[in-house]
């Protein structure tokens, strides 16, 4: 799960990034509206946390630009302004949810989980496949009822595959989901994490679609 964080306040941005990273998300953080617009053009994200008051280009304009291009990306706006006019403008411009500053990080995380759930077309909080259950709220993973211990990257990869259950995920899509900008990506790291997941969840749990990528295998 890769999320674009757009926030010009250094302290707040740092706190949000750290909190969301702990929750298992991959975070790209930009500090102005123009950088946000370009990032949204260039990368595939699963959600965007968008401040409204930003240098170079306002958050509302970033959002309008995104929607004019027909991009349905889930967007949660952050606003310091308490006026309902700002919230209405944000929602009317295509935001999916909003939070007024100051807010608690756990609430932001819960709202993001709800957004991602709705975007994934599911209403249940947990994701399941072939006896494996992942609960994004607690980050707990079980297989046939038994707890499975995963590293942060393994967890992120599993979450991505479960969210795109009916799709084949290419290696570059999985890399996008695993790494933020500037992070070193080894040449075969996706394969290594797939290998670890197969060891922990069963050899048939993830199948290789030759020449295309990976997809969850076995009985749904
Ligand atoms: Ca701001």
XYZ file of N, CA and C and ligand atoms in Angstrom:
661
model
N 0.851 -1.196 0.000
C 0.000 0.000 0.000
C 0.881 1.237 0.000
N 0.816 1.972 -1.095
C 1.651 3.164 -1.170
C 0.761 4.386 -1.093
N 1.116 5.294 -0.200
C 0.278 6.463 0.048
C 1.075 7.734 -0.175
N 0.439 8.708 -0.844
C 1.079 10.010 -1.015
C 0.604 10.920 0.109
N 1.568 11.447 0.854
C 1.273 12.398 1.928
C 1.676 13.784 1.444
N 0.721 14.721 1.460
C 1.001 16.093 1.025
C 0.777 17.006 2.221
N 1.870 17.490 2.790
C 1.776 18.302 4.016
C 3.009 19.197 4.095
N 2.797 20.518 4.235
C 3.948 21.418 4.267
C 4.490 21.640 5.670
N 3.753 21.277 6.682
C 4.231 21.434 8.051
C 5.194 20.288 8.375
N 6.490 20.644 8.618
C 7.538 19.626 8.760
C 7.261 18.684 9.936
N 6.879 19.265 11.054
C 6.681 18.462 12.263
C 5.497 17.508 12.106
N 4.407 18.067 11.614
C 3.195 17.265 11.432
C 3.422 16.177 10.373
N 4.043 16.599 9.251
C 4.304 15.648 8.166
C 5.166 14.487 8.644
N 6.184 14.821 9.432
C 7.087 13.805 9.945
C 6.330 12.825 10.851
N 5.463 13.376 11.684
C 4.678 12.533 12.596
C 3.736 11.609 11.842
N 3.064 12.169 10.837
C 2.118 11.346 10.060
C 2.875 10.251 9.307
N 3.994 10.660 8.680
C 4.755 9.666 7.917
C 5.198 8.511 8.814
N 5.751 8.864 9.997
C 6.238 7.826 10.919
C 5.081 6.916 11.350
N 3.939 7.529 11.659
C 2.794 6.746 12.127
C 2.257 5.817 11.057
N 2.198 6.307 9.827
C 1.654 5.480 8.751
C 2.640 4.391 8.345
N 3.939 4.695 8.451
C 4.951 3.682 8.153
C 4.825 2.522 9.142
N 4.629 2.882 10.403
C 4.456 1.854 11.435
C 3.235 0.983 11.157
N 2.220 1.604 10.554
C 0.993 0.859 10.252
C 1.166 -0.008 9.003
N 2.358 0.021 8.402
C 2.641 -0.885 7.297
C 2.505 -0.280 5.910
N 2.282 1.036 5.844
C 2.155 1.679 4.537
C 3.514 2.156 4.041
N 3.645 2.242 2.728
C 4.801 2.868 2.110
C 4.411 4.319 1.834
N 5.208 5.266 2.294
C 4.803 6.676 2.222
C 5.746 7.497 1.360
N 5.203 8.233 0.395
C 5.942 9.299 -0.282
C 5.406 10.605 0.286
N 6.324 11.462 0.742
C 5.895 12.717 1.373
C 6.366 13.896 0.528
N 5.440 14.705 0.048
C 5.797 15.941 -0.645
C 5.233 17.115 0.137
N 5.887 18.290 -0.041
C 5.573 19.425 0.835
C 4.910 20.594 0.126
N 4.613 20.447 -1.150
C 3.868 21.524 -1.816
C 2.933 20.947 -2.876
N 1.984 21.781 -3.314
C 0.923 21.298 -4.193
C 1.395 20.913 -5.581
N 2.413 21.614 -6.076
C 2.897 21.310 -7.426
C 3.623 19.955 -7.422
N 4.409 19.727 -6.382
C 5.092 18.425 -6.251
C 4.050 17.307 -6.130
N 2.958 17.610 -5.457
C 1.891 16.611 -5.306
C 1.273 16.285 -6.665
N 0.997 17.333 -7.445
C 0.388 17.133 -8.764
C 1.281 16.228 -9.627
N 2.592 16.518 -9.612
C 3.522 15.732 -10.428
C 3.629 14.296 -9.919
N 3.665 14.139 -8.603
C 3.760 12.781 -8.034
C 2.538 11.967 -8.435
N 1.376 12.609 -8.429
C 0.146 11.887 -8.761
C 0.099 11.523 -10.245
N 0.792 12.303 -11.065
C 0.856 11.983 -12.495
C 1.777 10.796 -12.747
N 2.828 10.713 -11.945
C 3.896 9.756 -12.228
C 3.779 8.410 -11.533
N 3.029 8.363 -10.434
C 3.051 7.141 -9.631
C 1.661 6.617 -9.344
N 1.611 5.327 -9.108
C 0.340 4.702 -8.731
C 0.278 4.623 -7.209
N -0.683 5.326 -6.639
C -0.883 5.272 -5.188
C -2.207 4.584 -4.885
N -2.333 4.155 -3.620
C -3.605 3.562 -3.202
C -4.472 4.577 -2.463
N -3.838 5.674 -2.004
C -4.596 6.741 -1.345
C -3.714 7.973 -1.228
N -4.368 9.128 -0.967
C -3.620 10.369 -0.781
C -4.153 11.083 0.456
N -3.232 11.515 1.319
C -3.590 12.353 2.472
C -3.154 13.760 2.106
N -4.113 14.663 1.971
C -3.854 15.951 1.317
C -4.208 17.126 2.217
N -3.197 17.918 2.547
C -3.414 19.172 3.267
C -4.018 20.176 2.281
N -4.817 21.115 2.760
C -5.411 22.101 1.844
C -4.539 23.337 1.685
N -4.050 23.876 2.786
C -3.208 25.076 2.714
C -1.774 24.695 2.393
N -1.371 24.896 1.121
C -0.051 24.430 0.672
C 0.635 25.500 -0.157
N 1.978 25.550 -0.147
C 2.689 26.455 -1.049
C 2.561 26.005 -2.506
N 2.711 26.928 -3.434
C 2.782 26.721 -4.894
C 1.448 26.330 -5.538
N 0.659 25.514 -4.898
C -0.631 25.131 -5.450
C -1.477 24.595 -4.298
N -2.659 25.108 -4.154
C -3.503 24.699 -3.031
C -3.959 23.255 -3.159
N -4.281 22.654 -2.043
C -4.715 21.264 -2.040
C -5.987 21.048 -2.847
N -6.865 22.040 -2.802
C -8.121 21.928 -3.538
C -7.862 21.827 -5.051
N -6.898 22.618 -5.525
C -6.540 22.598 -6.941
C -5.904 21.260 -7.328
N -5.096 20.709 -6.431
C -4.488 19.387 -6.671
C -5.592 18.344 -6.842
N -6.582 18.435 -5.963
C -7.691 17.488 -5.977
C -8.532 17.641 -7.255
N -8.820 18.888 -7.609
C -9.617 19.124 -8.817
C -8.899 18.591 -10.050
N -7.599 18.838 -10.104
C -6.791 18.364 -11.229
C -6.872 16.841 -11.345
N -6.760 16.189 -10.199
C -6.806 14.719 -10.154
C -8.149 14.203 -10.675
N -9.236 14.813 -10.203
C -10.563 14.340 -10.597
C -10.873 14.673 -12.057
N -10.362 15.818 -12.529
C -10.578 16.160 -13.948
C -9.930 15.142 -14.867
N -8.868 14.527 -14.378
C -8.220 13.488 -15.171
C -8.909 12.142 -14.979
N -9.978 12.128 -14.199
C -10.744 10.893 -14.030
C -10.112 9.903 -13.072
N -9.167 10.388 -12.275
C -8.493 9.494 -11.330
C -9.338 9.334 -10.063
N -9.767 8.096 -9.750
C -10.656 7.873 -8.605
C -9.926 7.645 -7.280
N -8.629 7.930 -7.232
C -7.827 7.674 -6.030
C -8.529 8.170 -4.756
N -8.623 7.328 -3.719
C -9.201 7.798 -2.452
C -8.371 8.938 -1.856
N -9.038 10.049 -1.540
C -8.332 11.220 -1.008
C -8.954 11.637 0.320
N -8.089 11.768 1.309
C -8.529 12.278 2.612
C -7.891 13.646 2.795
N -8.703 14.680 2.974
C -8.102 16.011 3.121
C -7.919 16.350 4.599
N -6.814 17.080 4.836
C -6.520 17.583 6.170
C -6.717 19.080 6.120
N -7.440 19.616 7.044
C -7.586 21.055 7.034
C -7.445 21.636 8.427
N -6.660 22.723 8.507
C -6.494 23.408 9.782
C -7.712 24.287 10.018
N -8.367 24.594 8.915
C -9.488 25.518 9.012
C -10.712 24.762 9.506
N -11.365 25.374 10.421
C -12.487 24.689 11.041
C -13.805 25.012 10.354
N -13.728 25.873 9.334
C -14.986 26.314 8.731
C -15.614 25.201 7.901
N -16.914 25.093 7.991
C -17.565 24.036 7.236
C -17.484 24.327 5.739
N -17.296 25.600 5.357
C -17.181 25.942 3.930
C -16.005 25.201 3.290
N -14.878 25.106 4.015
C -13.708 24.404 3.484
C -13.981 22.923 3.305
N -14.675 22.369 4.279
C -14.981 20.939 4.196
C -15.918 20.668 3.021
N -16.907 21.530 2.879
C -17.862 21.355 1.775
C -17.137 21.471 0.441
N -16.270 22.492 0.323
C -15.527 22.678 -0.934
C -14.674 21.459 -1.224
N -14.050 20.923 -0.189
C -13.195 19.750 -0.362
C -13.984 18.536 -0.799
N -15.090 18.299 -0.140
C -15.910 17.130 -0.489
C -16.500 17.291 -1.883
N -16.933 18.511 -2.197
C -17.502 18.755 -3.527
C -16.443 18.624 -4.622
N -15.199 18.913 -4.284
C -14.130 18.782 -5.282
C -13.729 17.324 -5.471
N -14.290 16.433 -4.660
C -14.018 15.015 -4.892
C -13.269 14.320 -3.780
N -13.126 14.976 -2.617
C -12.480 14.282 -1.493
C -13.418 13.199 -0.980
N -12.829 12.143 -0.427
C -13.637 11.037 0.090
C -13.895 11.186 1.584
N -13.020 11.921 2.248
C -13.170 12.101 3.687
C -12.305 13.293 4.087
N -12.469 13.769 5.304
C -11.621 14.866 5.772
C -11.372 14.725 7.266
N -10.296 15.371 7.721
C -9.999 15.467 9.144
C -9.609 16.904 9.427
N -10.082 17.441 10.533
C -9.712 18.794 10.927
C -8.555 18.716 11.915
N -7.530 19.528 11.664
C -6.391 19.575 12.590
C -6.803 20.362 13.837
N -6.322 20.014 15.013
C -5.477 18.849 15.277
C -6.308 17.578 15.358
N -5.673 16.462 14.977
C -6.396 15.181 15.010
C -5.477 14.135 15.627
N -6.050 13.026 16.014
C -5.252 11.928 16.562
C -4.823 11.008 15.429
N -3.593 10.563 15.489
C -3.076 9.649 14.473
C -3.922 8.368 14.357
N -4.343 7.773 15.467
C -5.177 6.565 15.333
C -6.458 6.830 14.539
N -7.000 8.041 14.655
C -8.213 8.328 13.880
C -7.876 8.429 12.389
N -6.757 9.073 12.066
C -6.335 9.139 10.664
C -6.148 7.728 10.108
N -5.495 6.868 10.898
C -5.254 5.496 10.435
C -6.563 4.741 10.216
N -7.505 4.925 11.124
C -8.793 4.222 11.002
C -9.557 4.730 9.774
N -9.509 6.035 9.536
C -10.206 6.581 8.369
C -9.573 6.098 7.067
N -8.243 5.997 7.072
C -7.558 5.474 5.881
C -7.944 4.016 5.631
N -7.998 3.245 6.686
C -8.396 1.836 6.517
C -9.793 1.757 5.907
N -10.696 2.612 6.407
C -12.067 2.601 5.881
C -12.089 3.003 4.406
N -11.292 4.030 4.055
C -11.224 4.482 2.655
C -10.715 3.369 1.743
N -9.650 2.704 2.191
C -9.037 1.663 1.366
C -9.968 0.473 1.229
N -10.707 0.213 2.287
C -11.687 -0.872 2.258
C -12.757 -0.588 1.214
N -13.292 0.624 1.265
C -14.343 0.984 0.309
C -13.798 0.968 -1.111
N -12.568 1.479 -1.279
C -11.968 1.513 -2.614
C -11.758 0.101 -3.135
N -11.493 -0.832 -2.228
C -11.264 -2.219 -2.636
C -12.557 -2.982 -2.823
N -13.681 -2.303 -2.593
C -14.976 -2.932 -2.809
C -15.360 -3.909 -1.715
N -14.665 -3.823 -0.577
C -15.018 -4.721 0.516
C -15.578 -3.916 1.689
N -16.445 -4.541 2.436
C -16.988 -3.864 3.610
C -16.461 -4.491 4.885
N -15.918 -5.699 4.770
C -15.379 -6.330 5.969
C -13.973 -5.797 6.227
N -13.639 -5.601 7.506
C -12.326 -5.045 7.805
C -11.176 -5.999 7.536
N -11.424 -7.311 7.568
C -10.307 -8.235 7.356
C -10.286 -8.728 5.910
N -9.106 -9.117 5.462
C -8.928 -9.661 4.111
C -8.593 -11.136 4.248
N -9.186 -11.949 3.396
C -9.014 -13.389 3.524
C -8.729 -14.045 2.189
N -7.927 -15.080 2.238
C -7.766 -15.924 1.058
C -7.191 -17.269 1.489
N -7.844 -18.321 1.078
C -7.362 -19.694 1.292
C -6.862 -19.942 2.722
N -7.656 -19.548 3.695
C -7.305 -19.842 5.082
C -6.398 -18.803 5.735
N -5.931 -17.848 4.929
C -5.083 -16.787 5.471
C -5.948 -15.553 5.717
N -5.861 -15.005 6.914
C -6.658 -13.831 7.272
C -5.720 -12.715 7.705
N -5.905 -11.528 7.117
C -5.106 -10.366 7.495
C -6.050 -9.292 8.030
N -5.731 -8.794 9.213
C -6.527 -7.733 9.817
C -5.709 -6.436 9.798
N -6.054 -5.485 8.906
C -5.256 -4.264 8.792
C -5.260 -3.419 10.072
N -6.296 -3.550 10.889
C -6.362 -2.734 12.102
C -5.303 -3.168 13.117
N -5.121 -4.456 13.263
C -4.160 -4.944 14.256
C -2.857 -5.398 13.608
N -2.838 -5.454 12.274
C -1.707 -5.974 11.505
C -1.444 -7.458 11.827
N -2.459 -8.146 12.304
C -2.314 -9.555 12.629
C -2.612 -10.410 11.396
N -1.784 -11.427 11.204
C -2.012 -12.370 10.108
C -2.115 -13.765 10.699
N -3.140 -14.502 10.293
C -3.253 -15.887 10.741
C -3.402 -16.805 9.526
N -2.983 -18.043 9.709
C -3.182 -19.069 8.689
C -3.857 -20.250 9.359
N -5.041 -20.586 8.911
C -5.872 -21.615 9.548
C -5.970 -21.379 11.061
N -6.111 -20.118 11.436
C -6.303 -19.771 12.844
C -5.023 -19.587 13.648
N -3.879 -19.944 13.053
C -2.605 -19.819 13.767
C -1.902 -18.526 13.367
N -1.370 -17.810 14.361
C -0.683 -16.558 14.069
C 0.546 -16.798 13.193
N 0.751 -15.927 12.202
C 1.927 -16.002 11.330
C 2.727 -14.724 11.543
N 4.014 -14.847 11.756
C 4.845 -13.676 11.979
C 5.507 -13.256 10.661
N 5.245 -11.999 10.244
C 5.778 -11.499 8.978
C 6.635 -10.264 9.227
N 7.649 -10.068 8.390
C 8.414 -8.818 8.440
C 7.542 -7.706 7.833
N 7.984 -6.461 8.015
C 7.202 -5.325 7.506
C 6.985 -5.422 5.993
N 8.036 -5.789 5.251
C 7.921 -5.879 3.790
C 7.021 -7.050 3.376
N 7.167 -8.155 4.071
C 6.329 -9.316 3.749
C 4.860 -8.960 3.964
N 4.616 -8.244 5.055
C 3.243 -7.827 5.366
C 2.700 -6.908 4.258
N 3.490 -5.933 3.861
C 3.055 -4.990 2.827
C 2.761 -5.713 1.518
N 3.624 -6.658 1.190
C 3.438 -7.417 -0.045
C 2.165 -8.263 0.015
N 1.949 -8.911 1.147
C 0.752 -9.739 1.317
C -0.510 -8.877 1.232
N -0.453 -7.712 1.876
C -1.597 -6.798 1.855
C -1.929 -6.394 0.412
N -0.904 -6.090 -0.353
C -1.104 -5.701 -1.755
C -1.759 -6.835 -2.548
N -1.254 -8.052 -2.371
C -1.804 -9.188 -3.126
C -3.247 -9.470 -2.723
N -3.543 -9.339 -1.434
C -4.909 -9.594 -0.969
C -5.870 -8.520 -1.474
N -5.374 -7.294 -1.554
C -6.240 -6.206 -2.025
C -6.516 -6.310 -3.523
N -5.651 -7.008 -4.232
C -5.830 -7.141 -5.683
C -6.002 -8.614 -6.037
N -6.784 -9.267 -5.221
C -6.972 -10.713 -5.294
C -7.265 -11.246 -6.696
N -8.118 -10.550 -7.423
C -8.533 -11.100 -8.710
C -7.630 -10.629 -9.855
N -6.547 -9.913 -9.508
C -5.667 -9.387 -10.555
C -4.281 -10.012 -10.489
N -3.626 -10.014 -11.625
C -2.210 -10.367 -11.653
C -1.441 -9.085 -11.342
N -0.494 -9.171 -10.402
C 0.310 -8.002 -10.056
C 1.693 -8.163 -10.674
N 2.121 -7.157 -11.422
C 3.439 -7.253 -12.030
C 4.495 -6.940 -10.977
N 5.726 -7.332 -11.296
C 6.808 -7.080 -10.349
C 6.953 -5.582 -10.078
N 6.808 -4.748 -11.123
C 6.992 -3.317 -10.889
C 5.845 -2.730 -10.065
N 4.638 -3.266 -10.227
C 3.541 -2.806 -9.369
C 3.823 -3.150 -7.907
N 4.347 -4.347 -7.694
C 4.650 -4.760 -6.324
C 5.800 -3.925 -5.760
N 6.779 -3.612 -6.602
C 7.887 -2.756 -6.149
C 7.381 -1.376 -5.765
N 6.463 -0.832 -6.577
C 5.886 0.491 -6.281
C 5.206 0.475 -4.923
N 4.576 -0.639 -4.622
C 3.849 -0.752 -3.367
C 4.800 -0.921 -2.179
N 5.983 -1.470 -2.446
C 6.924 -1.774 -1.356
C 7.888 -0.653 -1.012
N 8.228 0.154 -2.006
C 9.309 1.115 -1.776
C 8.877 2.539 -2.048
N 9.287 3.456 -1.165
C 9.066 4.869 -1.449
C 10.284 5.415 -2.178
N 10.221 6.700 -2.570
C 11.303 7.286 -3.350
C 12.621 7.190 -2.619
N 13.657 6.959 -3.402
C 14.991 7.018 -2.830
C 15.364 5.786 -2.028
N 14.434 4.872 -1.849
C 14.789 3.650 -1.146
C 15.452 2.707 -2.139
N 16.521 2.100 -1.677
C 17.267 1.166 -2.516
C 16.408 -0.066 -2.801
N 16.238 -0.406 -4.073
C 15.539 -1.646 -4.391
C 16.525 -2.614 -5.020
N 16.722 -3.730 -4.378
C 17.601 -4.750 -4.934
C 16.972 -5.310 -6.196
N 17.741 -6.054 -6.999
C 17.233 -6.475 -8.297
C 16.178 -7.570 -8.186
N 16.242 -8.373 -7.129
C 15.282 -9.480 -7.066
C 14.546 -9.519 -5.726
N 14.366 -8.346 -5.106
C 13.797 -8.347 -3.760
C 12.354 -8.836 -3.730
N 11.575 -8.504 -4.769
C 10.187 -8.983 -4.781
C 10.179 -10.510 -4.742
N 11.036 -11.123 -5.548
C 11.116 -12.586 -5.573
C 11.481 -13.140 -4.202
N 12.394 -12.446 -3.528
C 12.825 -12.915 -2.205
C 11.652 -12.886 -1.224
N 10.887 -11.801 -1.221
C 9.750 -11.716 -0.291
C 8.642 -12.705 -0.666
N 8.441 -12.914 -1.959
C 7.462 -13.922 -2.394
C 7.880 -15.298 -1.865
N 9.174 -15.580 -1.976
C 9.718 -16.846 -1.496
C 9.441 -17.000 0.003
N 9.688 -15.924 0.779
C 9.432 -15.983 2.232
C 7.947 -16.217 2.509
N 7.094 -15.512 1.767
C 5.650 -15.657 1.999
C 5.198 -17.076 1.683
N 5.744 -17.647 0.626
C 5.364 -19.025 0.276
C 5.783 -19.992 1.366
N 6.969 -19.749 1.955
C 7.430 -20.623 3.030
C 6.493 -20.541 4.223
N 5.984 -19.330 4.490
C 5.153 -19.135 5.687
C 3.682 -19.455 5.445
N 3.224 -19.280 4.184
C 1.785 -19.405 3.927
C 1.436 -20.586 3.029
N 2.445 -21.305 2.588
C 2.192 -22.456 1.717
C 2.668 -22.176 0.300
N 3.268 -23.193 -0.301
C 3.878 -23.026 -1.624
C 2.865 -22.589 -2.675
N 1.596 -23.026 -2.527
C 0.584 -22.716 -3.546
C -0.128 -21.394 -3.306
N 0.197 -20.744 -2.189
C -0.571 -19.548 -1.824
C -0.411 -18.432 -2.863
N 0.795 -18.284 -3.385
C 1.026 -17.280 -4.435
C 1.527 -18.016 -5.665
N 0.869 -17.788 -6.789
C 1.350 -18.459 -7.989
C 2.052 -17.459 -8.901
N 3.034 -17.967 -9.606
C 3.756 -17.146 -10.566
C 3.043 -17.250 -11.900
N 2.691 -16.113 -12.477
C 2.089 -16.129 -13.808
C 3.217 -15.767 -14.768
N 3.713 -16.787 -15.431
C 4.943 -16.638 -16.198
C 4.901 -15.449 -17.161
N 5.931 -14.626 -17.055
C 6.048 -13.472 -17.948
C 5.180 -12.295 -17.541
N 4.290 -12.500 -16.560
C 3.377 -11.409 -16.187
C 3.590 -10.934 -14.754
N 3.602 -11.848 -13.825
C 3.752 -11.437 -12.445
C 3.242 -12.474 -11.477
N 2.518 -12.000 -10.458
C 2.087 -12.900 -9.389
C 0.603 -12.700 -9.101
N 0.005 -13.776 -8.621
C -1.407 -13.712 -8.223
C -1.623 -14.730 -7.110
N -2.602 -14.466 -6.256
C -2.923 -15.445 -5.219
C -3.419 -16.710 -5.894
N -2.979 -17.846 -5.388
C -3.363 -19.105 -5.999
C -4.248 -19.922 -5.082
N -4.488 -21.136 -5.448
C -5.273 -22.051 -4.617
C -6.736 -21.680 -4.576
N -7.507 -22.384 -3.736
C -8.947 -22.111 -3.670
C -9.206 -20.753 -3.029
N -10.156 -20.015 -3.590
C -10.469 -18.696 -3.079
C -11.170 -18.811 -1.722
Ca -0.535 23.572 5.437
